[in-house]
Amino acid sequence: MKETGLRNSVFGADQFGFSDLAAIHWNLTEAPLYEHALANREAHVVQGGALCAETGIHTGRSPKDKFIVCDEHTEKTIWWEKNGRLTPAQFELLHRDFLEHAKGKQLYVQDLYGGADPKYRIKARVFTELAWHSLFIRTLLIRPERSEIPNYVPDFTILCLPSFKADPKRHGVRSETVVAIDFTRRMILIGGSYYAGEMKKSVFTTLNYYLPAESVMPMHCSANVGEDGDVALFFGLSGTGKTTLSADPDRTLIGDDEHGWGPQGVFNFEGGCYAKCIRLSKEAEPAIYAATLRFGAILENVAFDPETRICDFDDDRKTENTRSAYPLDYIPNALRTGRAGMPKNIVLLTADAFGVMPPIAKLTPAQAMYHFLSGYTAEVAGTEKGLVGVQPEFSTCFGAPFLPRHPSVYGNLLRELIGAHGVDCWLVNTGWTAGRYGVGRRMPIKVTRTLLTAALNGSLRNATFRTDPYFGFSVPTQLAGVEPHLLYPHKTWQNKAEFHDTARSLVGMFQDNFVQFESHVDADVRAAAPEVQIAAE
């Protein structure tokens, strides 16, 4: 077997069970990975220097195809209501079939870290079938110093073989696509999908399993820090502005997606960013635009002119979920260490397409836990049969697909940390005002930034607040630079009766969704539920 690259010769591929491989390439850097990807016809180089690949039928994650091994260690610790299960025997058979499928292939390996804090990071060794996948995961995780690699021994091993097709009857899975995690054997097997994000999120899921046992809070959030060391966390589902609002030119970016909160403060899990780039423009997001087109960046499913190789970020024919992966240090205003102090503010973002939530509200710790467990935003439905609608989305902890443990584990841990460090919590609506989607308008970004700046610099604490009659949280009555009526959502609607009906309906959706958590939380969190007051505004 041909082997190239820098590696620990004592702890090689045989430790995972590989045999009869054609070649294995260890810890190749960007330039040779480009050469391999192009020689293998896996991708193209576009104008500016980025590598552009297509992911086939899977243009996003396949959460229903994720499975965790149920054994004596995981049987009582995994949230089985939302995670598929495999027996140890089924995983063993799947592992053997993966190894058999790999015979005769050349594989690429990256030895990486998940977590910027040395005390809590995991060493993840990632085997991939494709060179561009190796470049992707090398970009998204944290790269060790070259001097560390000869002594590197992994804590966890990932094998990603997109060309492998699982057999539901043989392997006990749902389809030909599979993401199988064995926390006891510390292995992850990914097959049947060319979407590179599966690898990244598998590492996040792994950290979500191990870190709570060490009283470290794993979080699906972006984070930044001000000049005075004040850290802010931004939780939010896709489309709520998590990446945009955390990329504040007046603050330093810690990371855009995954972090831990431990005894020494906040630390990034990753060494790169993974940005949605549909309708990306140089004018609106210059830093992300520049990073996206550089040599070393990886684009997924982005359309480009075959002659000029100029990207068309407005083209959504392949998918709305076009993506760009690039190293964190491609963003000029990014924290190179990936570590900062204790959070001072937590921001829960929602894009309320029903148009009834205020642009900002201050939350008590109990309310913060309630809304964290709810993980609410609202999606704009498709135009099937000419109809346009709004659908609520509740993704608990703002990351339900990545939670191996029950959400209450993360909710209780977050509440303890908020209380211990006196963190201010805010709910920010970046969605609609003056009516629901299709009638009203999107909340002005200038208003959101003005309110957010006042919250983070502490000046909003001095405002006068009112109690929202539907959600019970505190809403400022005025702030310089913000039109007063925007802080009273019902005043922005022409049809006041329709507003009250819509607000009542949304309150009911929250209440119905939270039933699943009521037995897992304290009375004050249950009391933080929205409830329509008789004396409405």
GROMACS .gro file of N, CA and C in nm, residues 158-267:
model
  330
  158ILE      N    1  -1.360   0.888   1.210
  158ILE     CA    2  -1.470   0.902   1.115
  158ILE      C    3  -1.428   0.842   0.982
  159LEU      N    4  -1.514   0.761   0.922
  159LEU     CA    5  -1.491   0.707   0.789
  159LEU      C    6  -1.605   0.752   0.700
  160CYS      N    7  -1.575   0.830   0.597
  160CYS     CA    8  -1.676   0.883   0.506
  160CYS      C    9  -1.655   0.825   0.367
  161LEU      N   10  -1.745   0.735   0.326
  161LEU     CA   11  -1.740   0.672   0.194
  161LEU      C   12  -1.871   0.701   0.120
  162PRO      N   13  -1.878   0.809   0.045
  162PRO     CA   14  -2.004   0.844  -0.023
  162PRO      C   15  -2.053   0.736  -0.119
  163SER      N   16  -1.961   0.660  -0.179
  163SER     CA   17  -2.002   0.560  -0.277
  163SER      C   18  -2.058   0.434  -0.212
  164PHE      N   19  -2.046   0.421  -0.080
  164PHE     CA   20  -2.103   0.305  -0.010
  164PHE      C   21  -2.254   0.321   0.001
  165LYS      N   22  -2.326   0.216  -0.030
  165LYS     CA   23  -2.472   0.217  -0.019
  165LYS      C   24  -2.516   0.116   0.086
  166ALA      N   25  -2.579   0.165   0.189
  166ALA     CA   26  -2.627   0.076   0.295
  166ALA      C   27  -2.745  -0.007   0.244
  167ASP      N   28  -2.764  -0.120   0.307
  167ASP     CA   29  -2.878  -0.209   0.277
  167ASP      C   30  -2.970  -0.207   0.398
  168PRO      N   31  -3.088  -0.145   0.387
  168PRO     CA   32  -3.177  -0.134   0.503
  168PRO      C   33  -3.206  -0.268   0.571
  169LYS      N   34  -3.228  -0.373   0.494
  169LYS     CA   35  -3.257  -0.504   0.553
  169LYS      C   36  -3.136  -0.562   0.623
  170ARG      N   37  -3.022  -0.549   0.560
  170ARG     CA   38  -2.899  -0.607   0.616
  170ARG      C   39  -2.847  -0.527   0.735
  171HIS      N   40  -2.856  -0.395   0.727
  171HIS     CA   41  -2.791  -0.310   0.828
  171HIS      C   42  -2.889  -0.250   0.928
  172GLY      N   43  -3.018  -0.266   0.908
  172GLY     CA   44  -3.114  -0.212   1.003
  172GLY      C   45  -3.131  -0.062   0.996
  173VAL      N   46  -3.107  -0.005   0.877
  173VAL     CA   47  -3.118   0.140   0.860
  173VAL      C   48  -3.237   0.171   0.771
  174ARG      N   49  -3.255   0.300   0.740
  174ARG     CA   50  -3.375   0.346   0.670
  174ARG      C   51  -3.361   0.344   0.519
  175SER      N   52  -3.239   0.372   0.468
  175SER     CA   53  -3.218   0.388   0.325
  175SER      C   54  -3.074   0.352   0.290
  176GLU      N   55  -3.033   0.385   0.168
  176GLU     CA   56  -2.894   0.361   0.128
  176GLU      C   57  -2.799   0.461   0.192
  177THR      N   58  -2.852   0.567   0.248
  177THR     CA   59  -2.772   0.669   0.317
  177THR      C   60  -2.767   0.637   0.465
  178VAL      N   61  -2.650   0.654   0.526
  178VAL     CA   62  -2.639   0.622   0.668
  178VAL      C   63  -2.532   0.710   0.734
  179VAL      N   64  -2.564   0.756   0.854
  179VAL     CA   65  -2.467   0.817   0.946
  179VAL      C   66  -2.481   0.739   1.076
  180ALA      N   67  -2.384   0.655   1.106
  180ALA     CA   68  -2.391   0.566   1.221
  180ALA      C   69  -2.282   0.603   1.322
  181ILE      N   70  -2.324   0.624   1.447
  181ILE     CA   71  -2.231   0.667   1.552
  181ILE      C   72  -2.227   0.562   1.663
  182ASP      N   73  -2.108   0.520   1.698
  182ASP     CA   74  -2.087   0.430   1.811
  182ASP      C   75  -2.003   0.504   1.913
  183PHE      N   76  -2.069   0.555   2.018
  183PHE     CA   77  -1.996   0.634   2.119
  183PHE      C   78  -1.904   0.547   2.203
  184THR      N   79  -1.935   0.420   2.216
  184THR     CA   80  -1.850   0.331   2.295
  184THR      C   81  -1.722   0.295   2.219
  185ARG      N   82  -1.736   0.261   2.092
  185ARG     CA   83  -1.619   0.228   2.011
  185ARG      C   84  -1.554   0.353   1.953
  186ARG      N   85  -1.620   0.466   1.969
  186ARG     CA   86  -1.568   0.595   1.923
  186ARG      C   87  -1.541   0.595   1.773
  187MET      N   88  -1.647   0.560   1.700
  187MET     CA   89  -1.642   0.554   1.554
  187MET      C   90  -1.766   0.618   1.494
  188ILE      N   91  -1.750   0.677   1.376
  188ILE     CA   92  -1.862   0.728   1.298
  188ILE      C   93  -1.845   0.679   1.154
  189LEU      N   94  -1.950   0.622   1.098
  189LEU     CA   95  -1.951   0.575   0.960
  189LEU      C   96  -2.052   0.657   0.881
  190ILE      N   97  -2.008   0.716   0.769
  190ILE     CA   98  -2.095   0.798   0.685
  190ILE      C   99  -2.091   0.741   0.543
  191GLY      N  100  -2.207   0.704   0.491
  191GLY     CA  101  -2.213   0.648   0.357
  191GLY      C  102  -2.335   0.695   0.282
  192GLY      N  103  -2.326   0.695   0.149
  192GLY     CA  104  -2.441   0.725   0.065
  192GLY      C  105  -2.471   0.871   0.046
  193SER      N  106  -2.388   0.961   0.098
  193SER     CA  107  -2.411   1.105   0.082
  193SER      C  108  -2.279   1.174   0.051
  194TYR      N  109  -2.283   1.261  -0.050
  194TYR     CA  110  -2.166   1.341  -0.086
  194TYR      C  111  -2.168   1.478  -0.017
  195TYR      N  112  -2.270   1.504   0.063
  195TYR     CA  113  -2.280   1.633   0.132
  195TYR      C  114  -2.178   1.636   0.246
  196ALA      N  115  -2.079   1.724   0.235
  196ALA     CA  116  -1.968   1.725   0.329
  196ALA      C  117  -2.008   1.768   0.469
  197GLY      N  118  -2.117   1.842   0.482
  197GLY     CA  119  -2.160   1.888   0.614
  197GLY      C  120  -2.192   1.777   0.711
  198GLU      N  121  -2.218   1.655   0.661
  198GLU     CA  122  -2.244   1.542   0.750
  198GLU      C  123  -2.124   1.517   0.842
  199MET      N  124  -2.003   1.534   0.791
  199MET     CA  125  -1.884   1.511   0.873
  199MET      C  126  -1.874   1.615   0.984
  200LYS      N  127  -1.892   1.739   0.947
  200LYS     CA  128  -1.884   1.848   1.044
  200LYS      C  129  -1.986   1.830   1.156
  201LYS      N  130  -2.111   1.800   1.121
  201LYS     CA  131  -2.215   1.787   1.221
  201LYS      C  132  -2.199   1.660   1.304
  202SER      N  133  -2.133   1.559   1.252
  202SER     CA  134  -2.106   1.439   1.331
  202SER      C  135  -2.010   1.469   1.445
  203VAL      N  136  -1.912   1.553   1.418
  203VAL     CA  137  -1.819   1.595   1.524
  203VAL      C  138  -1.894   1.677   1.629
  204PHE      N  139  -1.983   1.765   1.585
  204PHE     CA  140  -2.063   1.845   1.677
  204PHE      C  141  -2.150   1.755   1.764
  205THR      N  142  -2.214   1.655   1.703
  205THR     CA  143  -2.296   1.561   1.779
  205THR      C  144  -2.213   1.488   1.883
  206THR      N  145  -2.091   1.452   1.848
  206THR     CA  146  -2.002   1.383   1.941
  206THR      C  147  -1.969   1.471   2.061
  207LEU      N  148  -1.935   1.597   2.036
  207LEU     CA  149  -1.907   1.690   2.145
  207LEU      C  150  -2.032   1.714   2.228
  208ASN      N  151  -2.148   1.716   2.165
  208ASN     CA  152  -2.274   1.732   2.239
  208ASN      C  153  -2.300   1.615   2.333
  209TYR      N  154  -2.244   1.501   2.304
  209TYR     CA  155  -2.262   1.385   2.391
  209TYR      C  156  -2.164   1.386   2.509
  210TYR      N  157  -2.038   1.415   2.482
  210TYR     CA  158  -1.936   1.402   2.586
  210TYR      C  159  -1.926   1.522   2.680
  211LEU      N  160  -1.943   1.643   2.629
  211LEU     CA  161  -1.911   1.761   2.710
  211LEU      C  162  -2.004   1.787   2.827
  212PRO      N  163  -2.137   1.764   2.817
  212PRO     CA  164  -2.222   1.790   2.934
  212PRO      C  165  -2.180   1.712   3.058
  213ALA      N  166  -2.123   1.594   3.039
  213ALA     CA  167  -2.077   1.515   3.154
  213ALA      C  168  -1.960   1.583   3.225
  214GLU      N  169  -1.895   1.678   3.157
  214GLU     CA  170  -1.785   1.754   3.217
  214GLU      C  171  -1.829   1.896   3.253
  215SER      N  172  -1.961   1.916   3.260
  215SER     CA  173  -2.020   2.047   3.293
  215SER      C  174  -1.980   2.155   3.194
  216VAL      N  175  -1.960   2.115   3.070
  216VAL     CA  176  -1.933   2.209   2.961
  216VAL      C  177  -2.055   2.211   2.869
  217MET      N  178  -2.104   2.329   2.838
  217MET     CA  179  -2.223   2.346   2.757
  217MET      C  180  -2.186   2.354   2.609
  218PRO      N  181  -2.223   2.252   2.528
  218PRO     CA  182  -2.201   2.261   2.383
  218PRO      C  183  -2.317   2.338   2.320
  219MET      N  184  -2.287   2.427   2.226
  219MET     CA  185  -2.390   2.519   2.177
  219MET      C  186  -2.385   2.534   2.025
  220HIS      N  187  -2.502   2.530   1.964
  220HIS     CA  188  -2.516   2.561   1.822
  220HIS      C  189  -2.542   2.710   1.812
  221CYS      N  190  -2.435   2.787   1.812
  221CYS     CA  191  -2.448   2.933   1.814
  221CYS      C  192  -2.324   2.997   1.754
  222SER      N  193  -2.338   3.122   1.713
  222SER     CA  194  -2.222   3.203   1.677
  222SER      C  195  -2.183   3.285   1.799
  223ALA      N  196  -2.064   3.344   1.796
  223ALA     CA  197  -2.015   3.418   1.913
  223ALA      C  198  -1.920   3.527   1.868
  224ASN      N  199  -1.927   3.642   1.938
  224ASN     CA  200  -1.828   3.746   1.916
  224ASN      C  201  -1.793   3.811   2.049
  225VAL      N  202  -1.694   3.900   2.047
  225VAL     CA  203  -1.647   3.962   2.170
  225VAL      C  204  -1.615   4.108   2.142
  226GLY      N  205  -1.649   4.196   2.238
  226GLY     CA  206  -1.623   4.339   2.225
  226GLY      C  207  -1.484   4.376   2.273
  227GLU      N  208  -1.452   4.503   2.260
  227GLU     CA  209  -1.319   4.553   2.299
  227GLU      C  210  -1.292   4.532   2.447
  228ASP      N  211  -1.398   4.532   2.528
  228ASP     CA  212  -1.381   4.516   2.673
  228ASP      C  213  -1.385   4.369   2.716
  229GLY      N  214  -1.384   4.279   2.620
  229GLY     CA  215  -1.386   4.137   2.654
  229GLY      C  216  -1.525   4.081   2.679
  230ASP      N  217  -1.630   4.159   2.649
  230ASP     CA  218  -1.766   4.112   2.672
  230ASP      C  219  -1.810   4.020   2.559
  231VAL      N  220  -1.836   3.896   2.592
  231VAL     CA  221  -1.872   3.794   2.494
  231VAL      C  222  -2.023   3.791   2.475
  232ALA      N  223  -2.066   3.776   2.351
  232ALA     CA  224  -2.208   3.760   2.319
  232ALA      C  225  -2.227   3.632   2.239
  233LEU      N  226  -2.333   3.558   2.272
  233LEU     CA  227  -2.368   3.436   2.201
  233LEU      C  228  -2.496   3.459   2.122
  234PHE      N  229  -2.502   3.404   2.001
  234PHE     CA  230  -2.617   3.421   1.913
  234PHE      C  231  -2.671   3.284   1.872
  235PHE      N  232  -2.785   3.247   1.931
  235PHE     CA  233  -2.853   3.123   1.894
  235PHE      C  234  -2.958   3.155   1.789
  236GLY      N  235  -2.974   3.068   1.690
  236GLY     CA  236  -3.078   3.091   1.591
  236GLY      C  237  -3.075   2.986   1.482
  237LEU      N  238  -3.190   2.953   1.429
  237LEU     CA  239  -3.200   2.859   1.318
  237LEU      C  240  -3.167   2.929   1.187
  238SER      N  241  -3.159   2.851   1.081
  238SER     CA  242  -3.124   2.905   0.951
  238SER      C  243  -3.220   3.016   0.910
  239GLY      N  244  -3.164   3.127   0.862
  239GLY     CA  245  -3.246   3.237   0.814
  239GLY      C  246  -3.279   3.342   0.918
  240THR      N  247  -3.231   3.325   1.042
  240THR     CA  248  -3.262   3.422   1.147
  240THR      C  249  -3.158   3.532   1.160
  241GLY      N  250  -3.044   3.518   1.092
  241GLY     CA  251  -2.942   3.622   1.097
  241GLY      C  252  -2.826   3.592   1.190
  242LYS      N  253  -2.809   3.467   1.228
  242LYS     CA  254  -2.704   3.429   1.324
  242LYS      C  255  -2.565   3.468   1.274
  243THR      N  256  -2.536   3.433   1.149
  243THR     CA  257  -2.404   3.465   1.093
  243THR      C  258  -2.390   3.614   1.066
  244THR      N  259  -2.492   3.673   1.009
  244THR     CA  260  -2.486   3.815   0.973
  244THR      C  261  -2.468   3.905   1.095
  245LEU      N  262  -2.547   3.881   1.200
  245LEU     CA  263  -2.542   3.970   1.317
  245LEU      C  264  -2.418   3.949   1.402
  246SER      N  265  -2.363   3.829   1.402
  246SER     CA  266  -2.241   3.806   1.480
  246SER      C  267  -2.118   3.862   1.408
  247ALA      N  268  -2.128   3.880   1.276
  247ALA     CA  269  -2.018   3.937   1.199
  247ALA      C  270  -2.026   4.090   1.205
  248ASP      N  271  -2.007   4.142   1.324
  248ASP     CA  272  -2.017   4.285   1.351
  248ASP      C  273  -1.878   4.348   1.336
  249PRO      N  274  -1.862   4.448   1.249
  249PRO     CA  275  -1.730   4.508   1.228
  249PRO      C  276  -1.671   4.573   1.353
  250ASP      N  277  -1.758   4.603   1.451
  250ASP     CA  278  -1.709   4.666   1.574
  250ASP      C  279  -1.678   4.564   1.684
  251ARG      N  280  -1.695   4.436   1.653
  251ARG     CA  281  -1.666   4.332   1.749
  251ARG      C  282  -1.584   4.223   1.680
  252THR      N  283  -1.515   4.141   1.758
  252THR     CA  284  -1.430   4.036   1.703
  252THR      C  285  -1.506   3.904   1.698
  253LEU      N  286  -1.505   3.839   1.582
  253LEU     CA  287  -1.574   3.712   1.564
  253LEU      C  288  -1.496   3.599   1.629
  254ILE      N  289  -1.563   3.523   1.718
  254ILE     CA  290  -1.502   3.403   1.776
  254ILE      C  291  -1.527   3.284   1.685
  255GLY      N  292  -1.650   3.271   1.637
  255GLY     CA  293  -1.685   3.164   1.545
  255GLY      C  294  -1.828   3.178   1.500
  256ASP      N  295  -1.865   3.107   1.392
  256ASP     CA  296  -1.996   3.131   1.330
  256ASP      C  297  -2.099   3.022   1.355
  257ASP      N  298  -2.062   2.912   1.427
  257ASP     CA  299  -2.162   2.805   1.431
  257ASP      C  300  -2.162   2.717   1.556
  258GLU      N  301  -2.048   2.677   1.609
  258GLU     CA  302  -2.046   2.579   1.717
  258GLU      C  303  -1.943   2.618   1.825
  259HIS      N  304  -1.990   2.621   1.949
  259HIS     CA  305  -1.903   2.663   2.059
  259HIS      C  306  -1.930   2.582   2.185
  260GLY      N  307  -1.834   2.586   2.276
  260GLY     CA  308  -1.850   2.531   2.409
  260GLY      C  309  -1.838   2.641   2.512
  261TRP      N  310  -1.903   2.622   2.628
  261TRP     CA  311  -1.895   2.718   2.738
  261TRP      C  312  -1.852   2.639   2.860
  262GLY      N  313  -1.725   2.660   2.897
  262GLY     CA  314  -1.668   2.585   3.007
  262GLY      C  315  -1.622   2.675   3.121
  263PRO      N  316  -1.547   2.620   3.215
  263PRO     CA  317  -1.503   2.697   3.333
  263PRO      C  318  -1.416   2.817   3.299
  264GLN      N  319  -1.348   2.814   3.185
  264GLN     CA  320  -1.261   2.925   3.148
  264GLN      C  321  -1.326   3.020   3.048
  265GLY      N  322  -1.450   2.992   3.010
  265GLY     CA  323  -1.518   3.079   2.915
  265GLY      C  324  -1.561   3.005   2.790
  266VAL      N  325  -1.578   3.081   2.681
  266VAL     CA  326  -1.630   3.027   2.555
  266VAL      C  327  -1.516   2.987   2.464
  267PHE      N  328  -1.532   2.875   2.393
  267PHE     CA  329  -1.431   2.835   2.295
  267PHE      C  330  -1.499   2.779   2.171
   0.00000   0.00000   0.00000
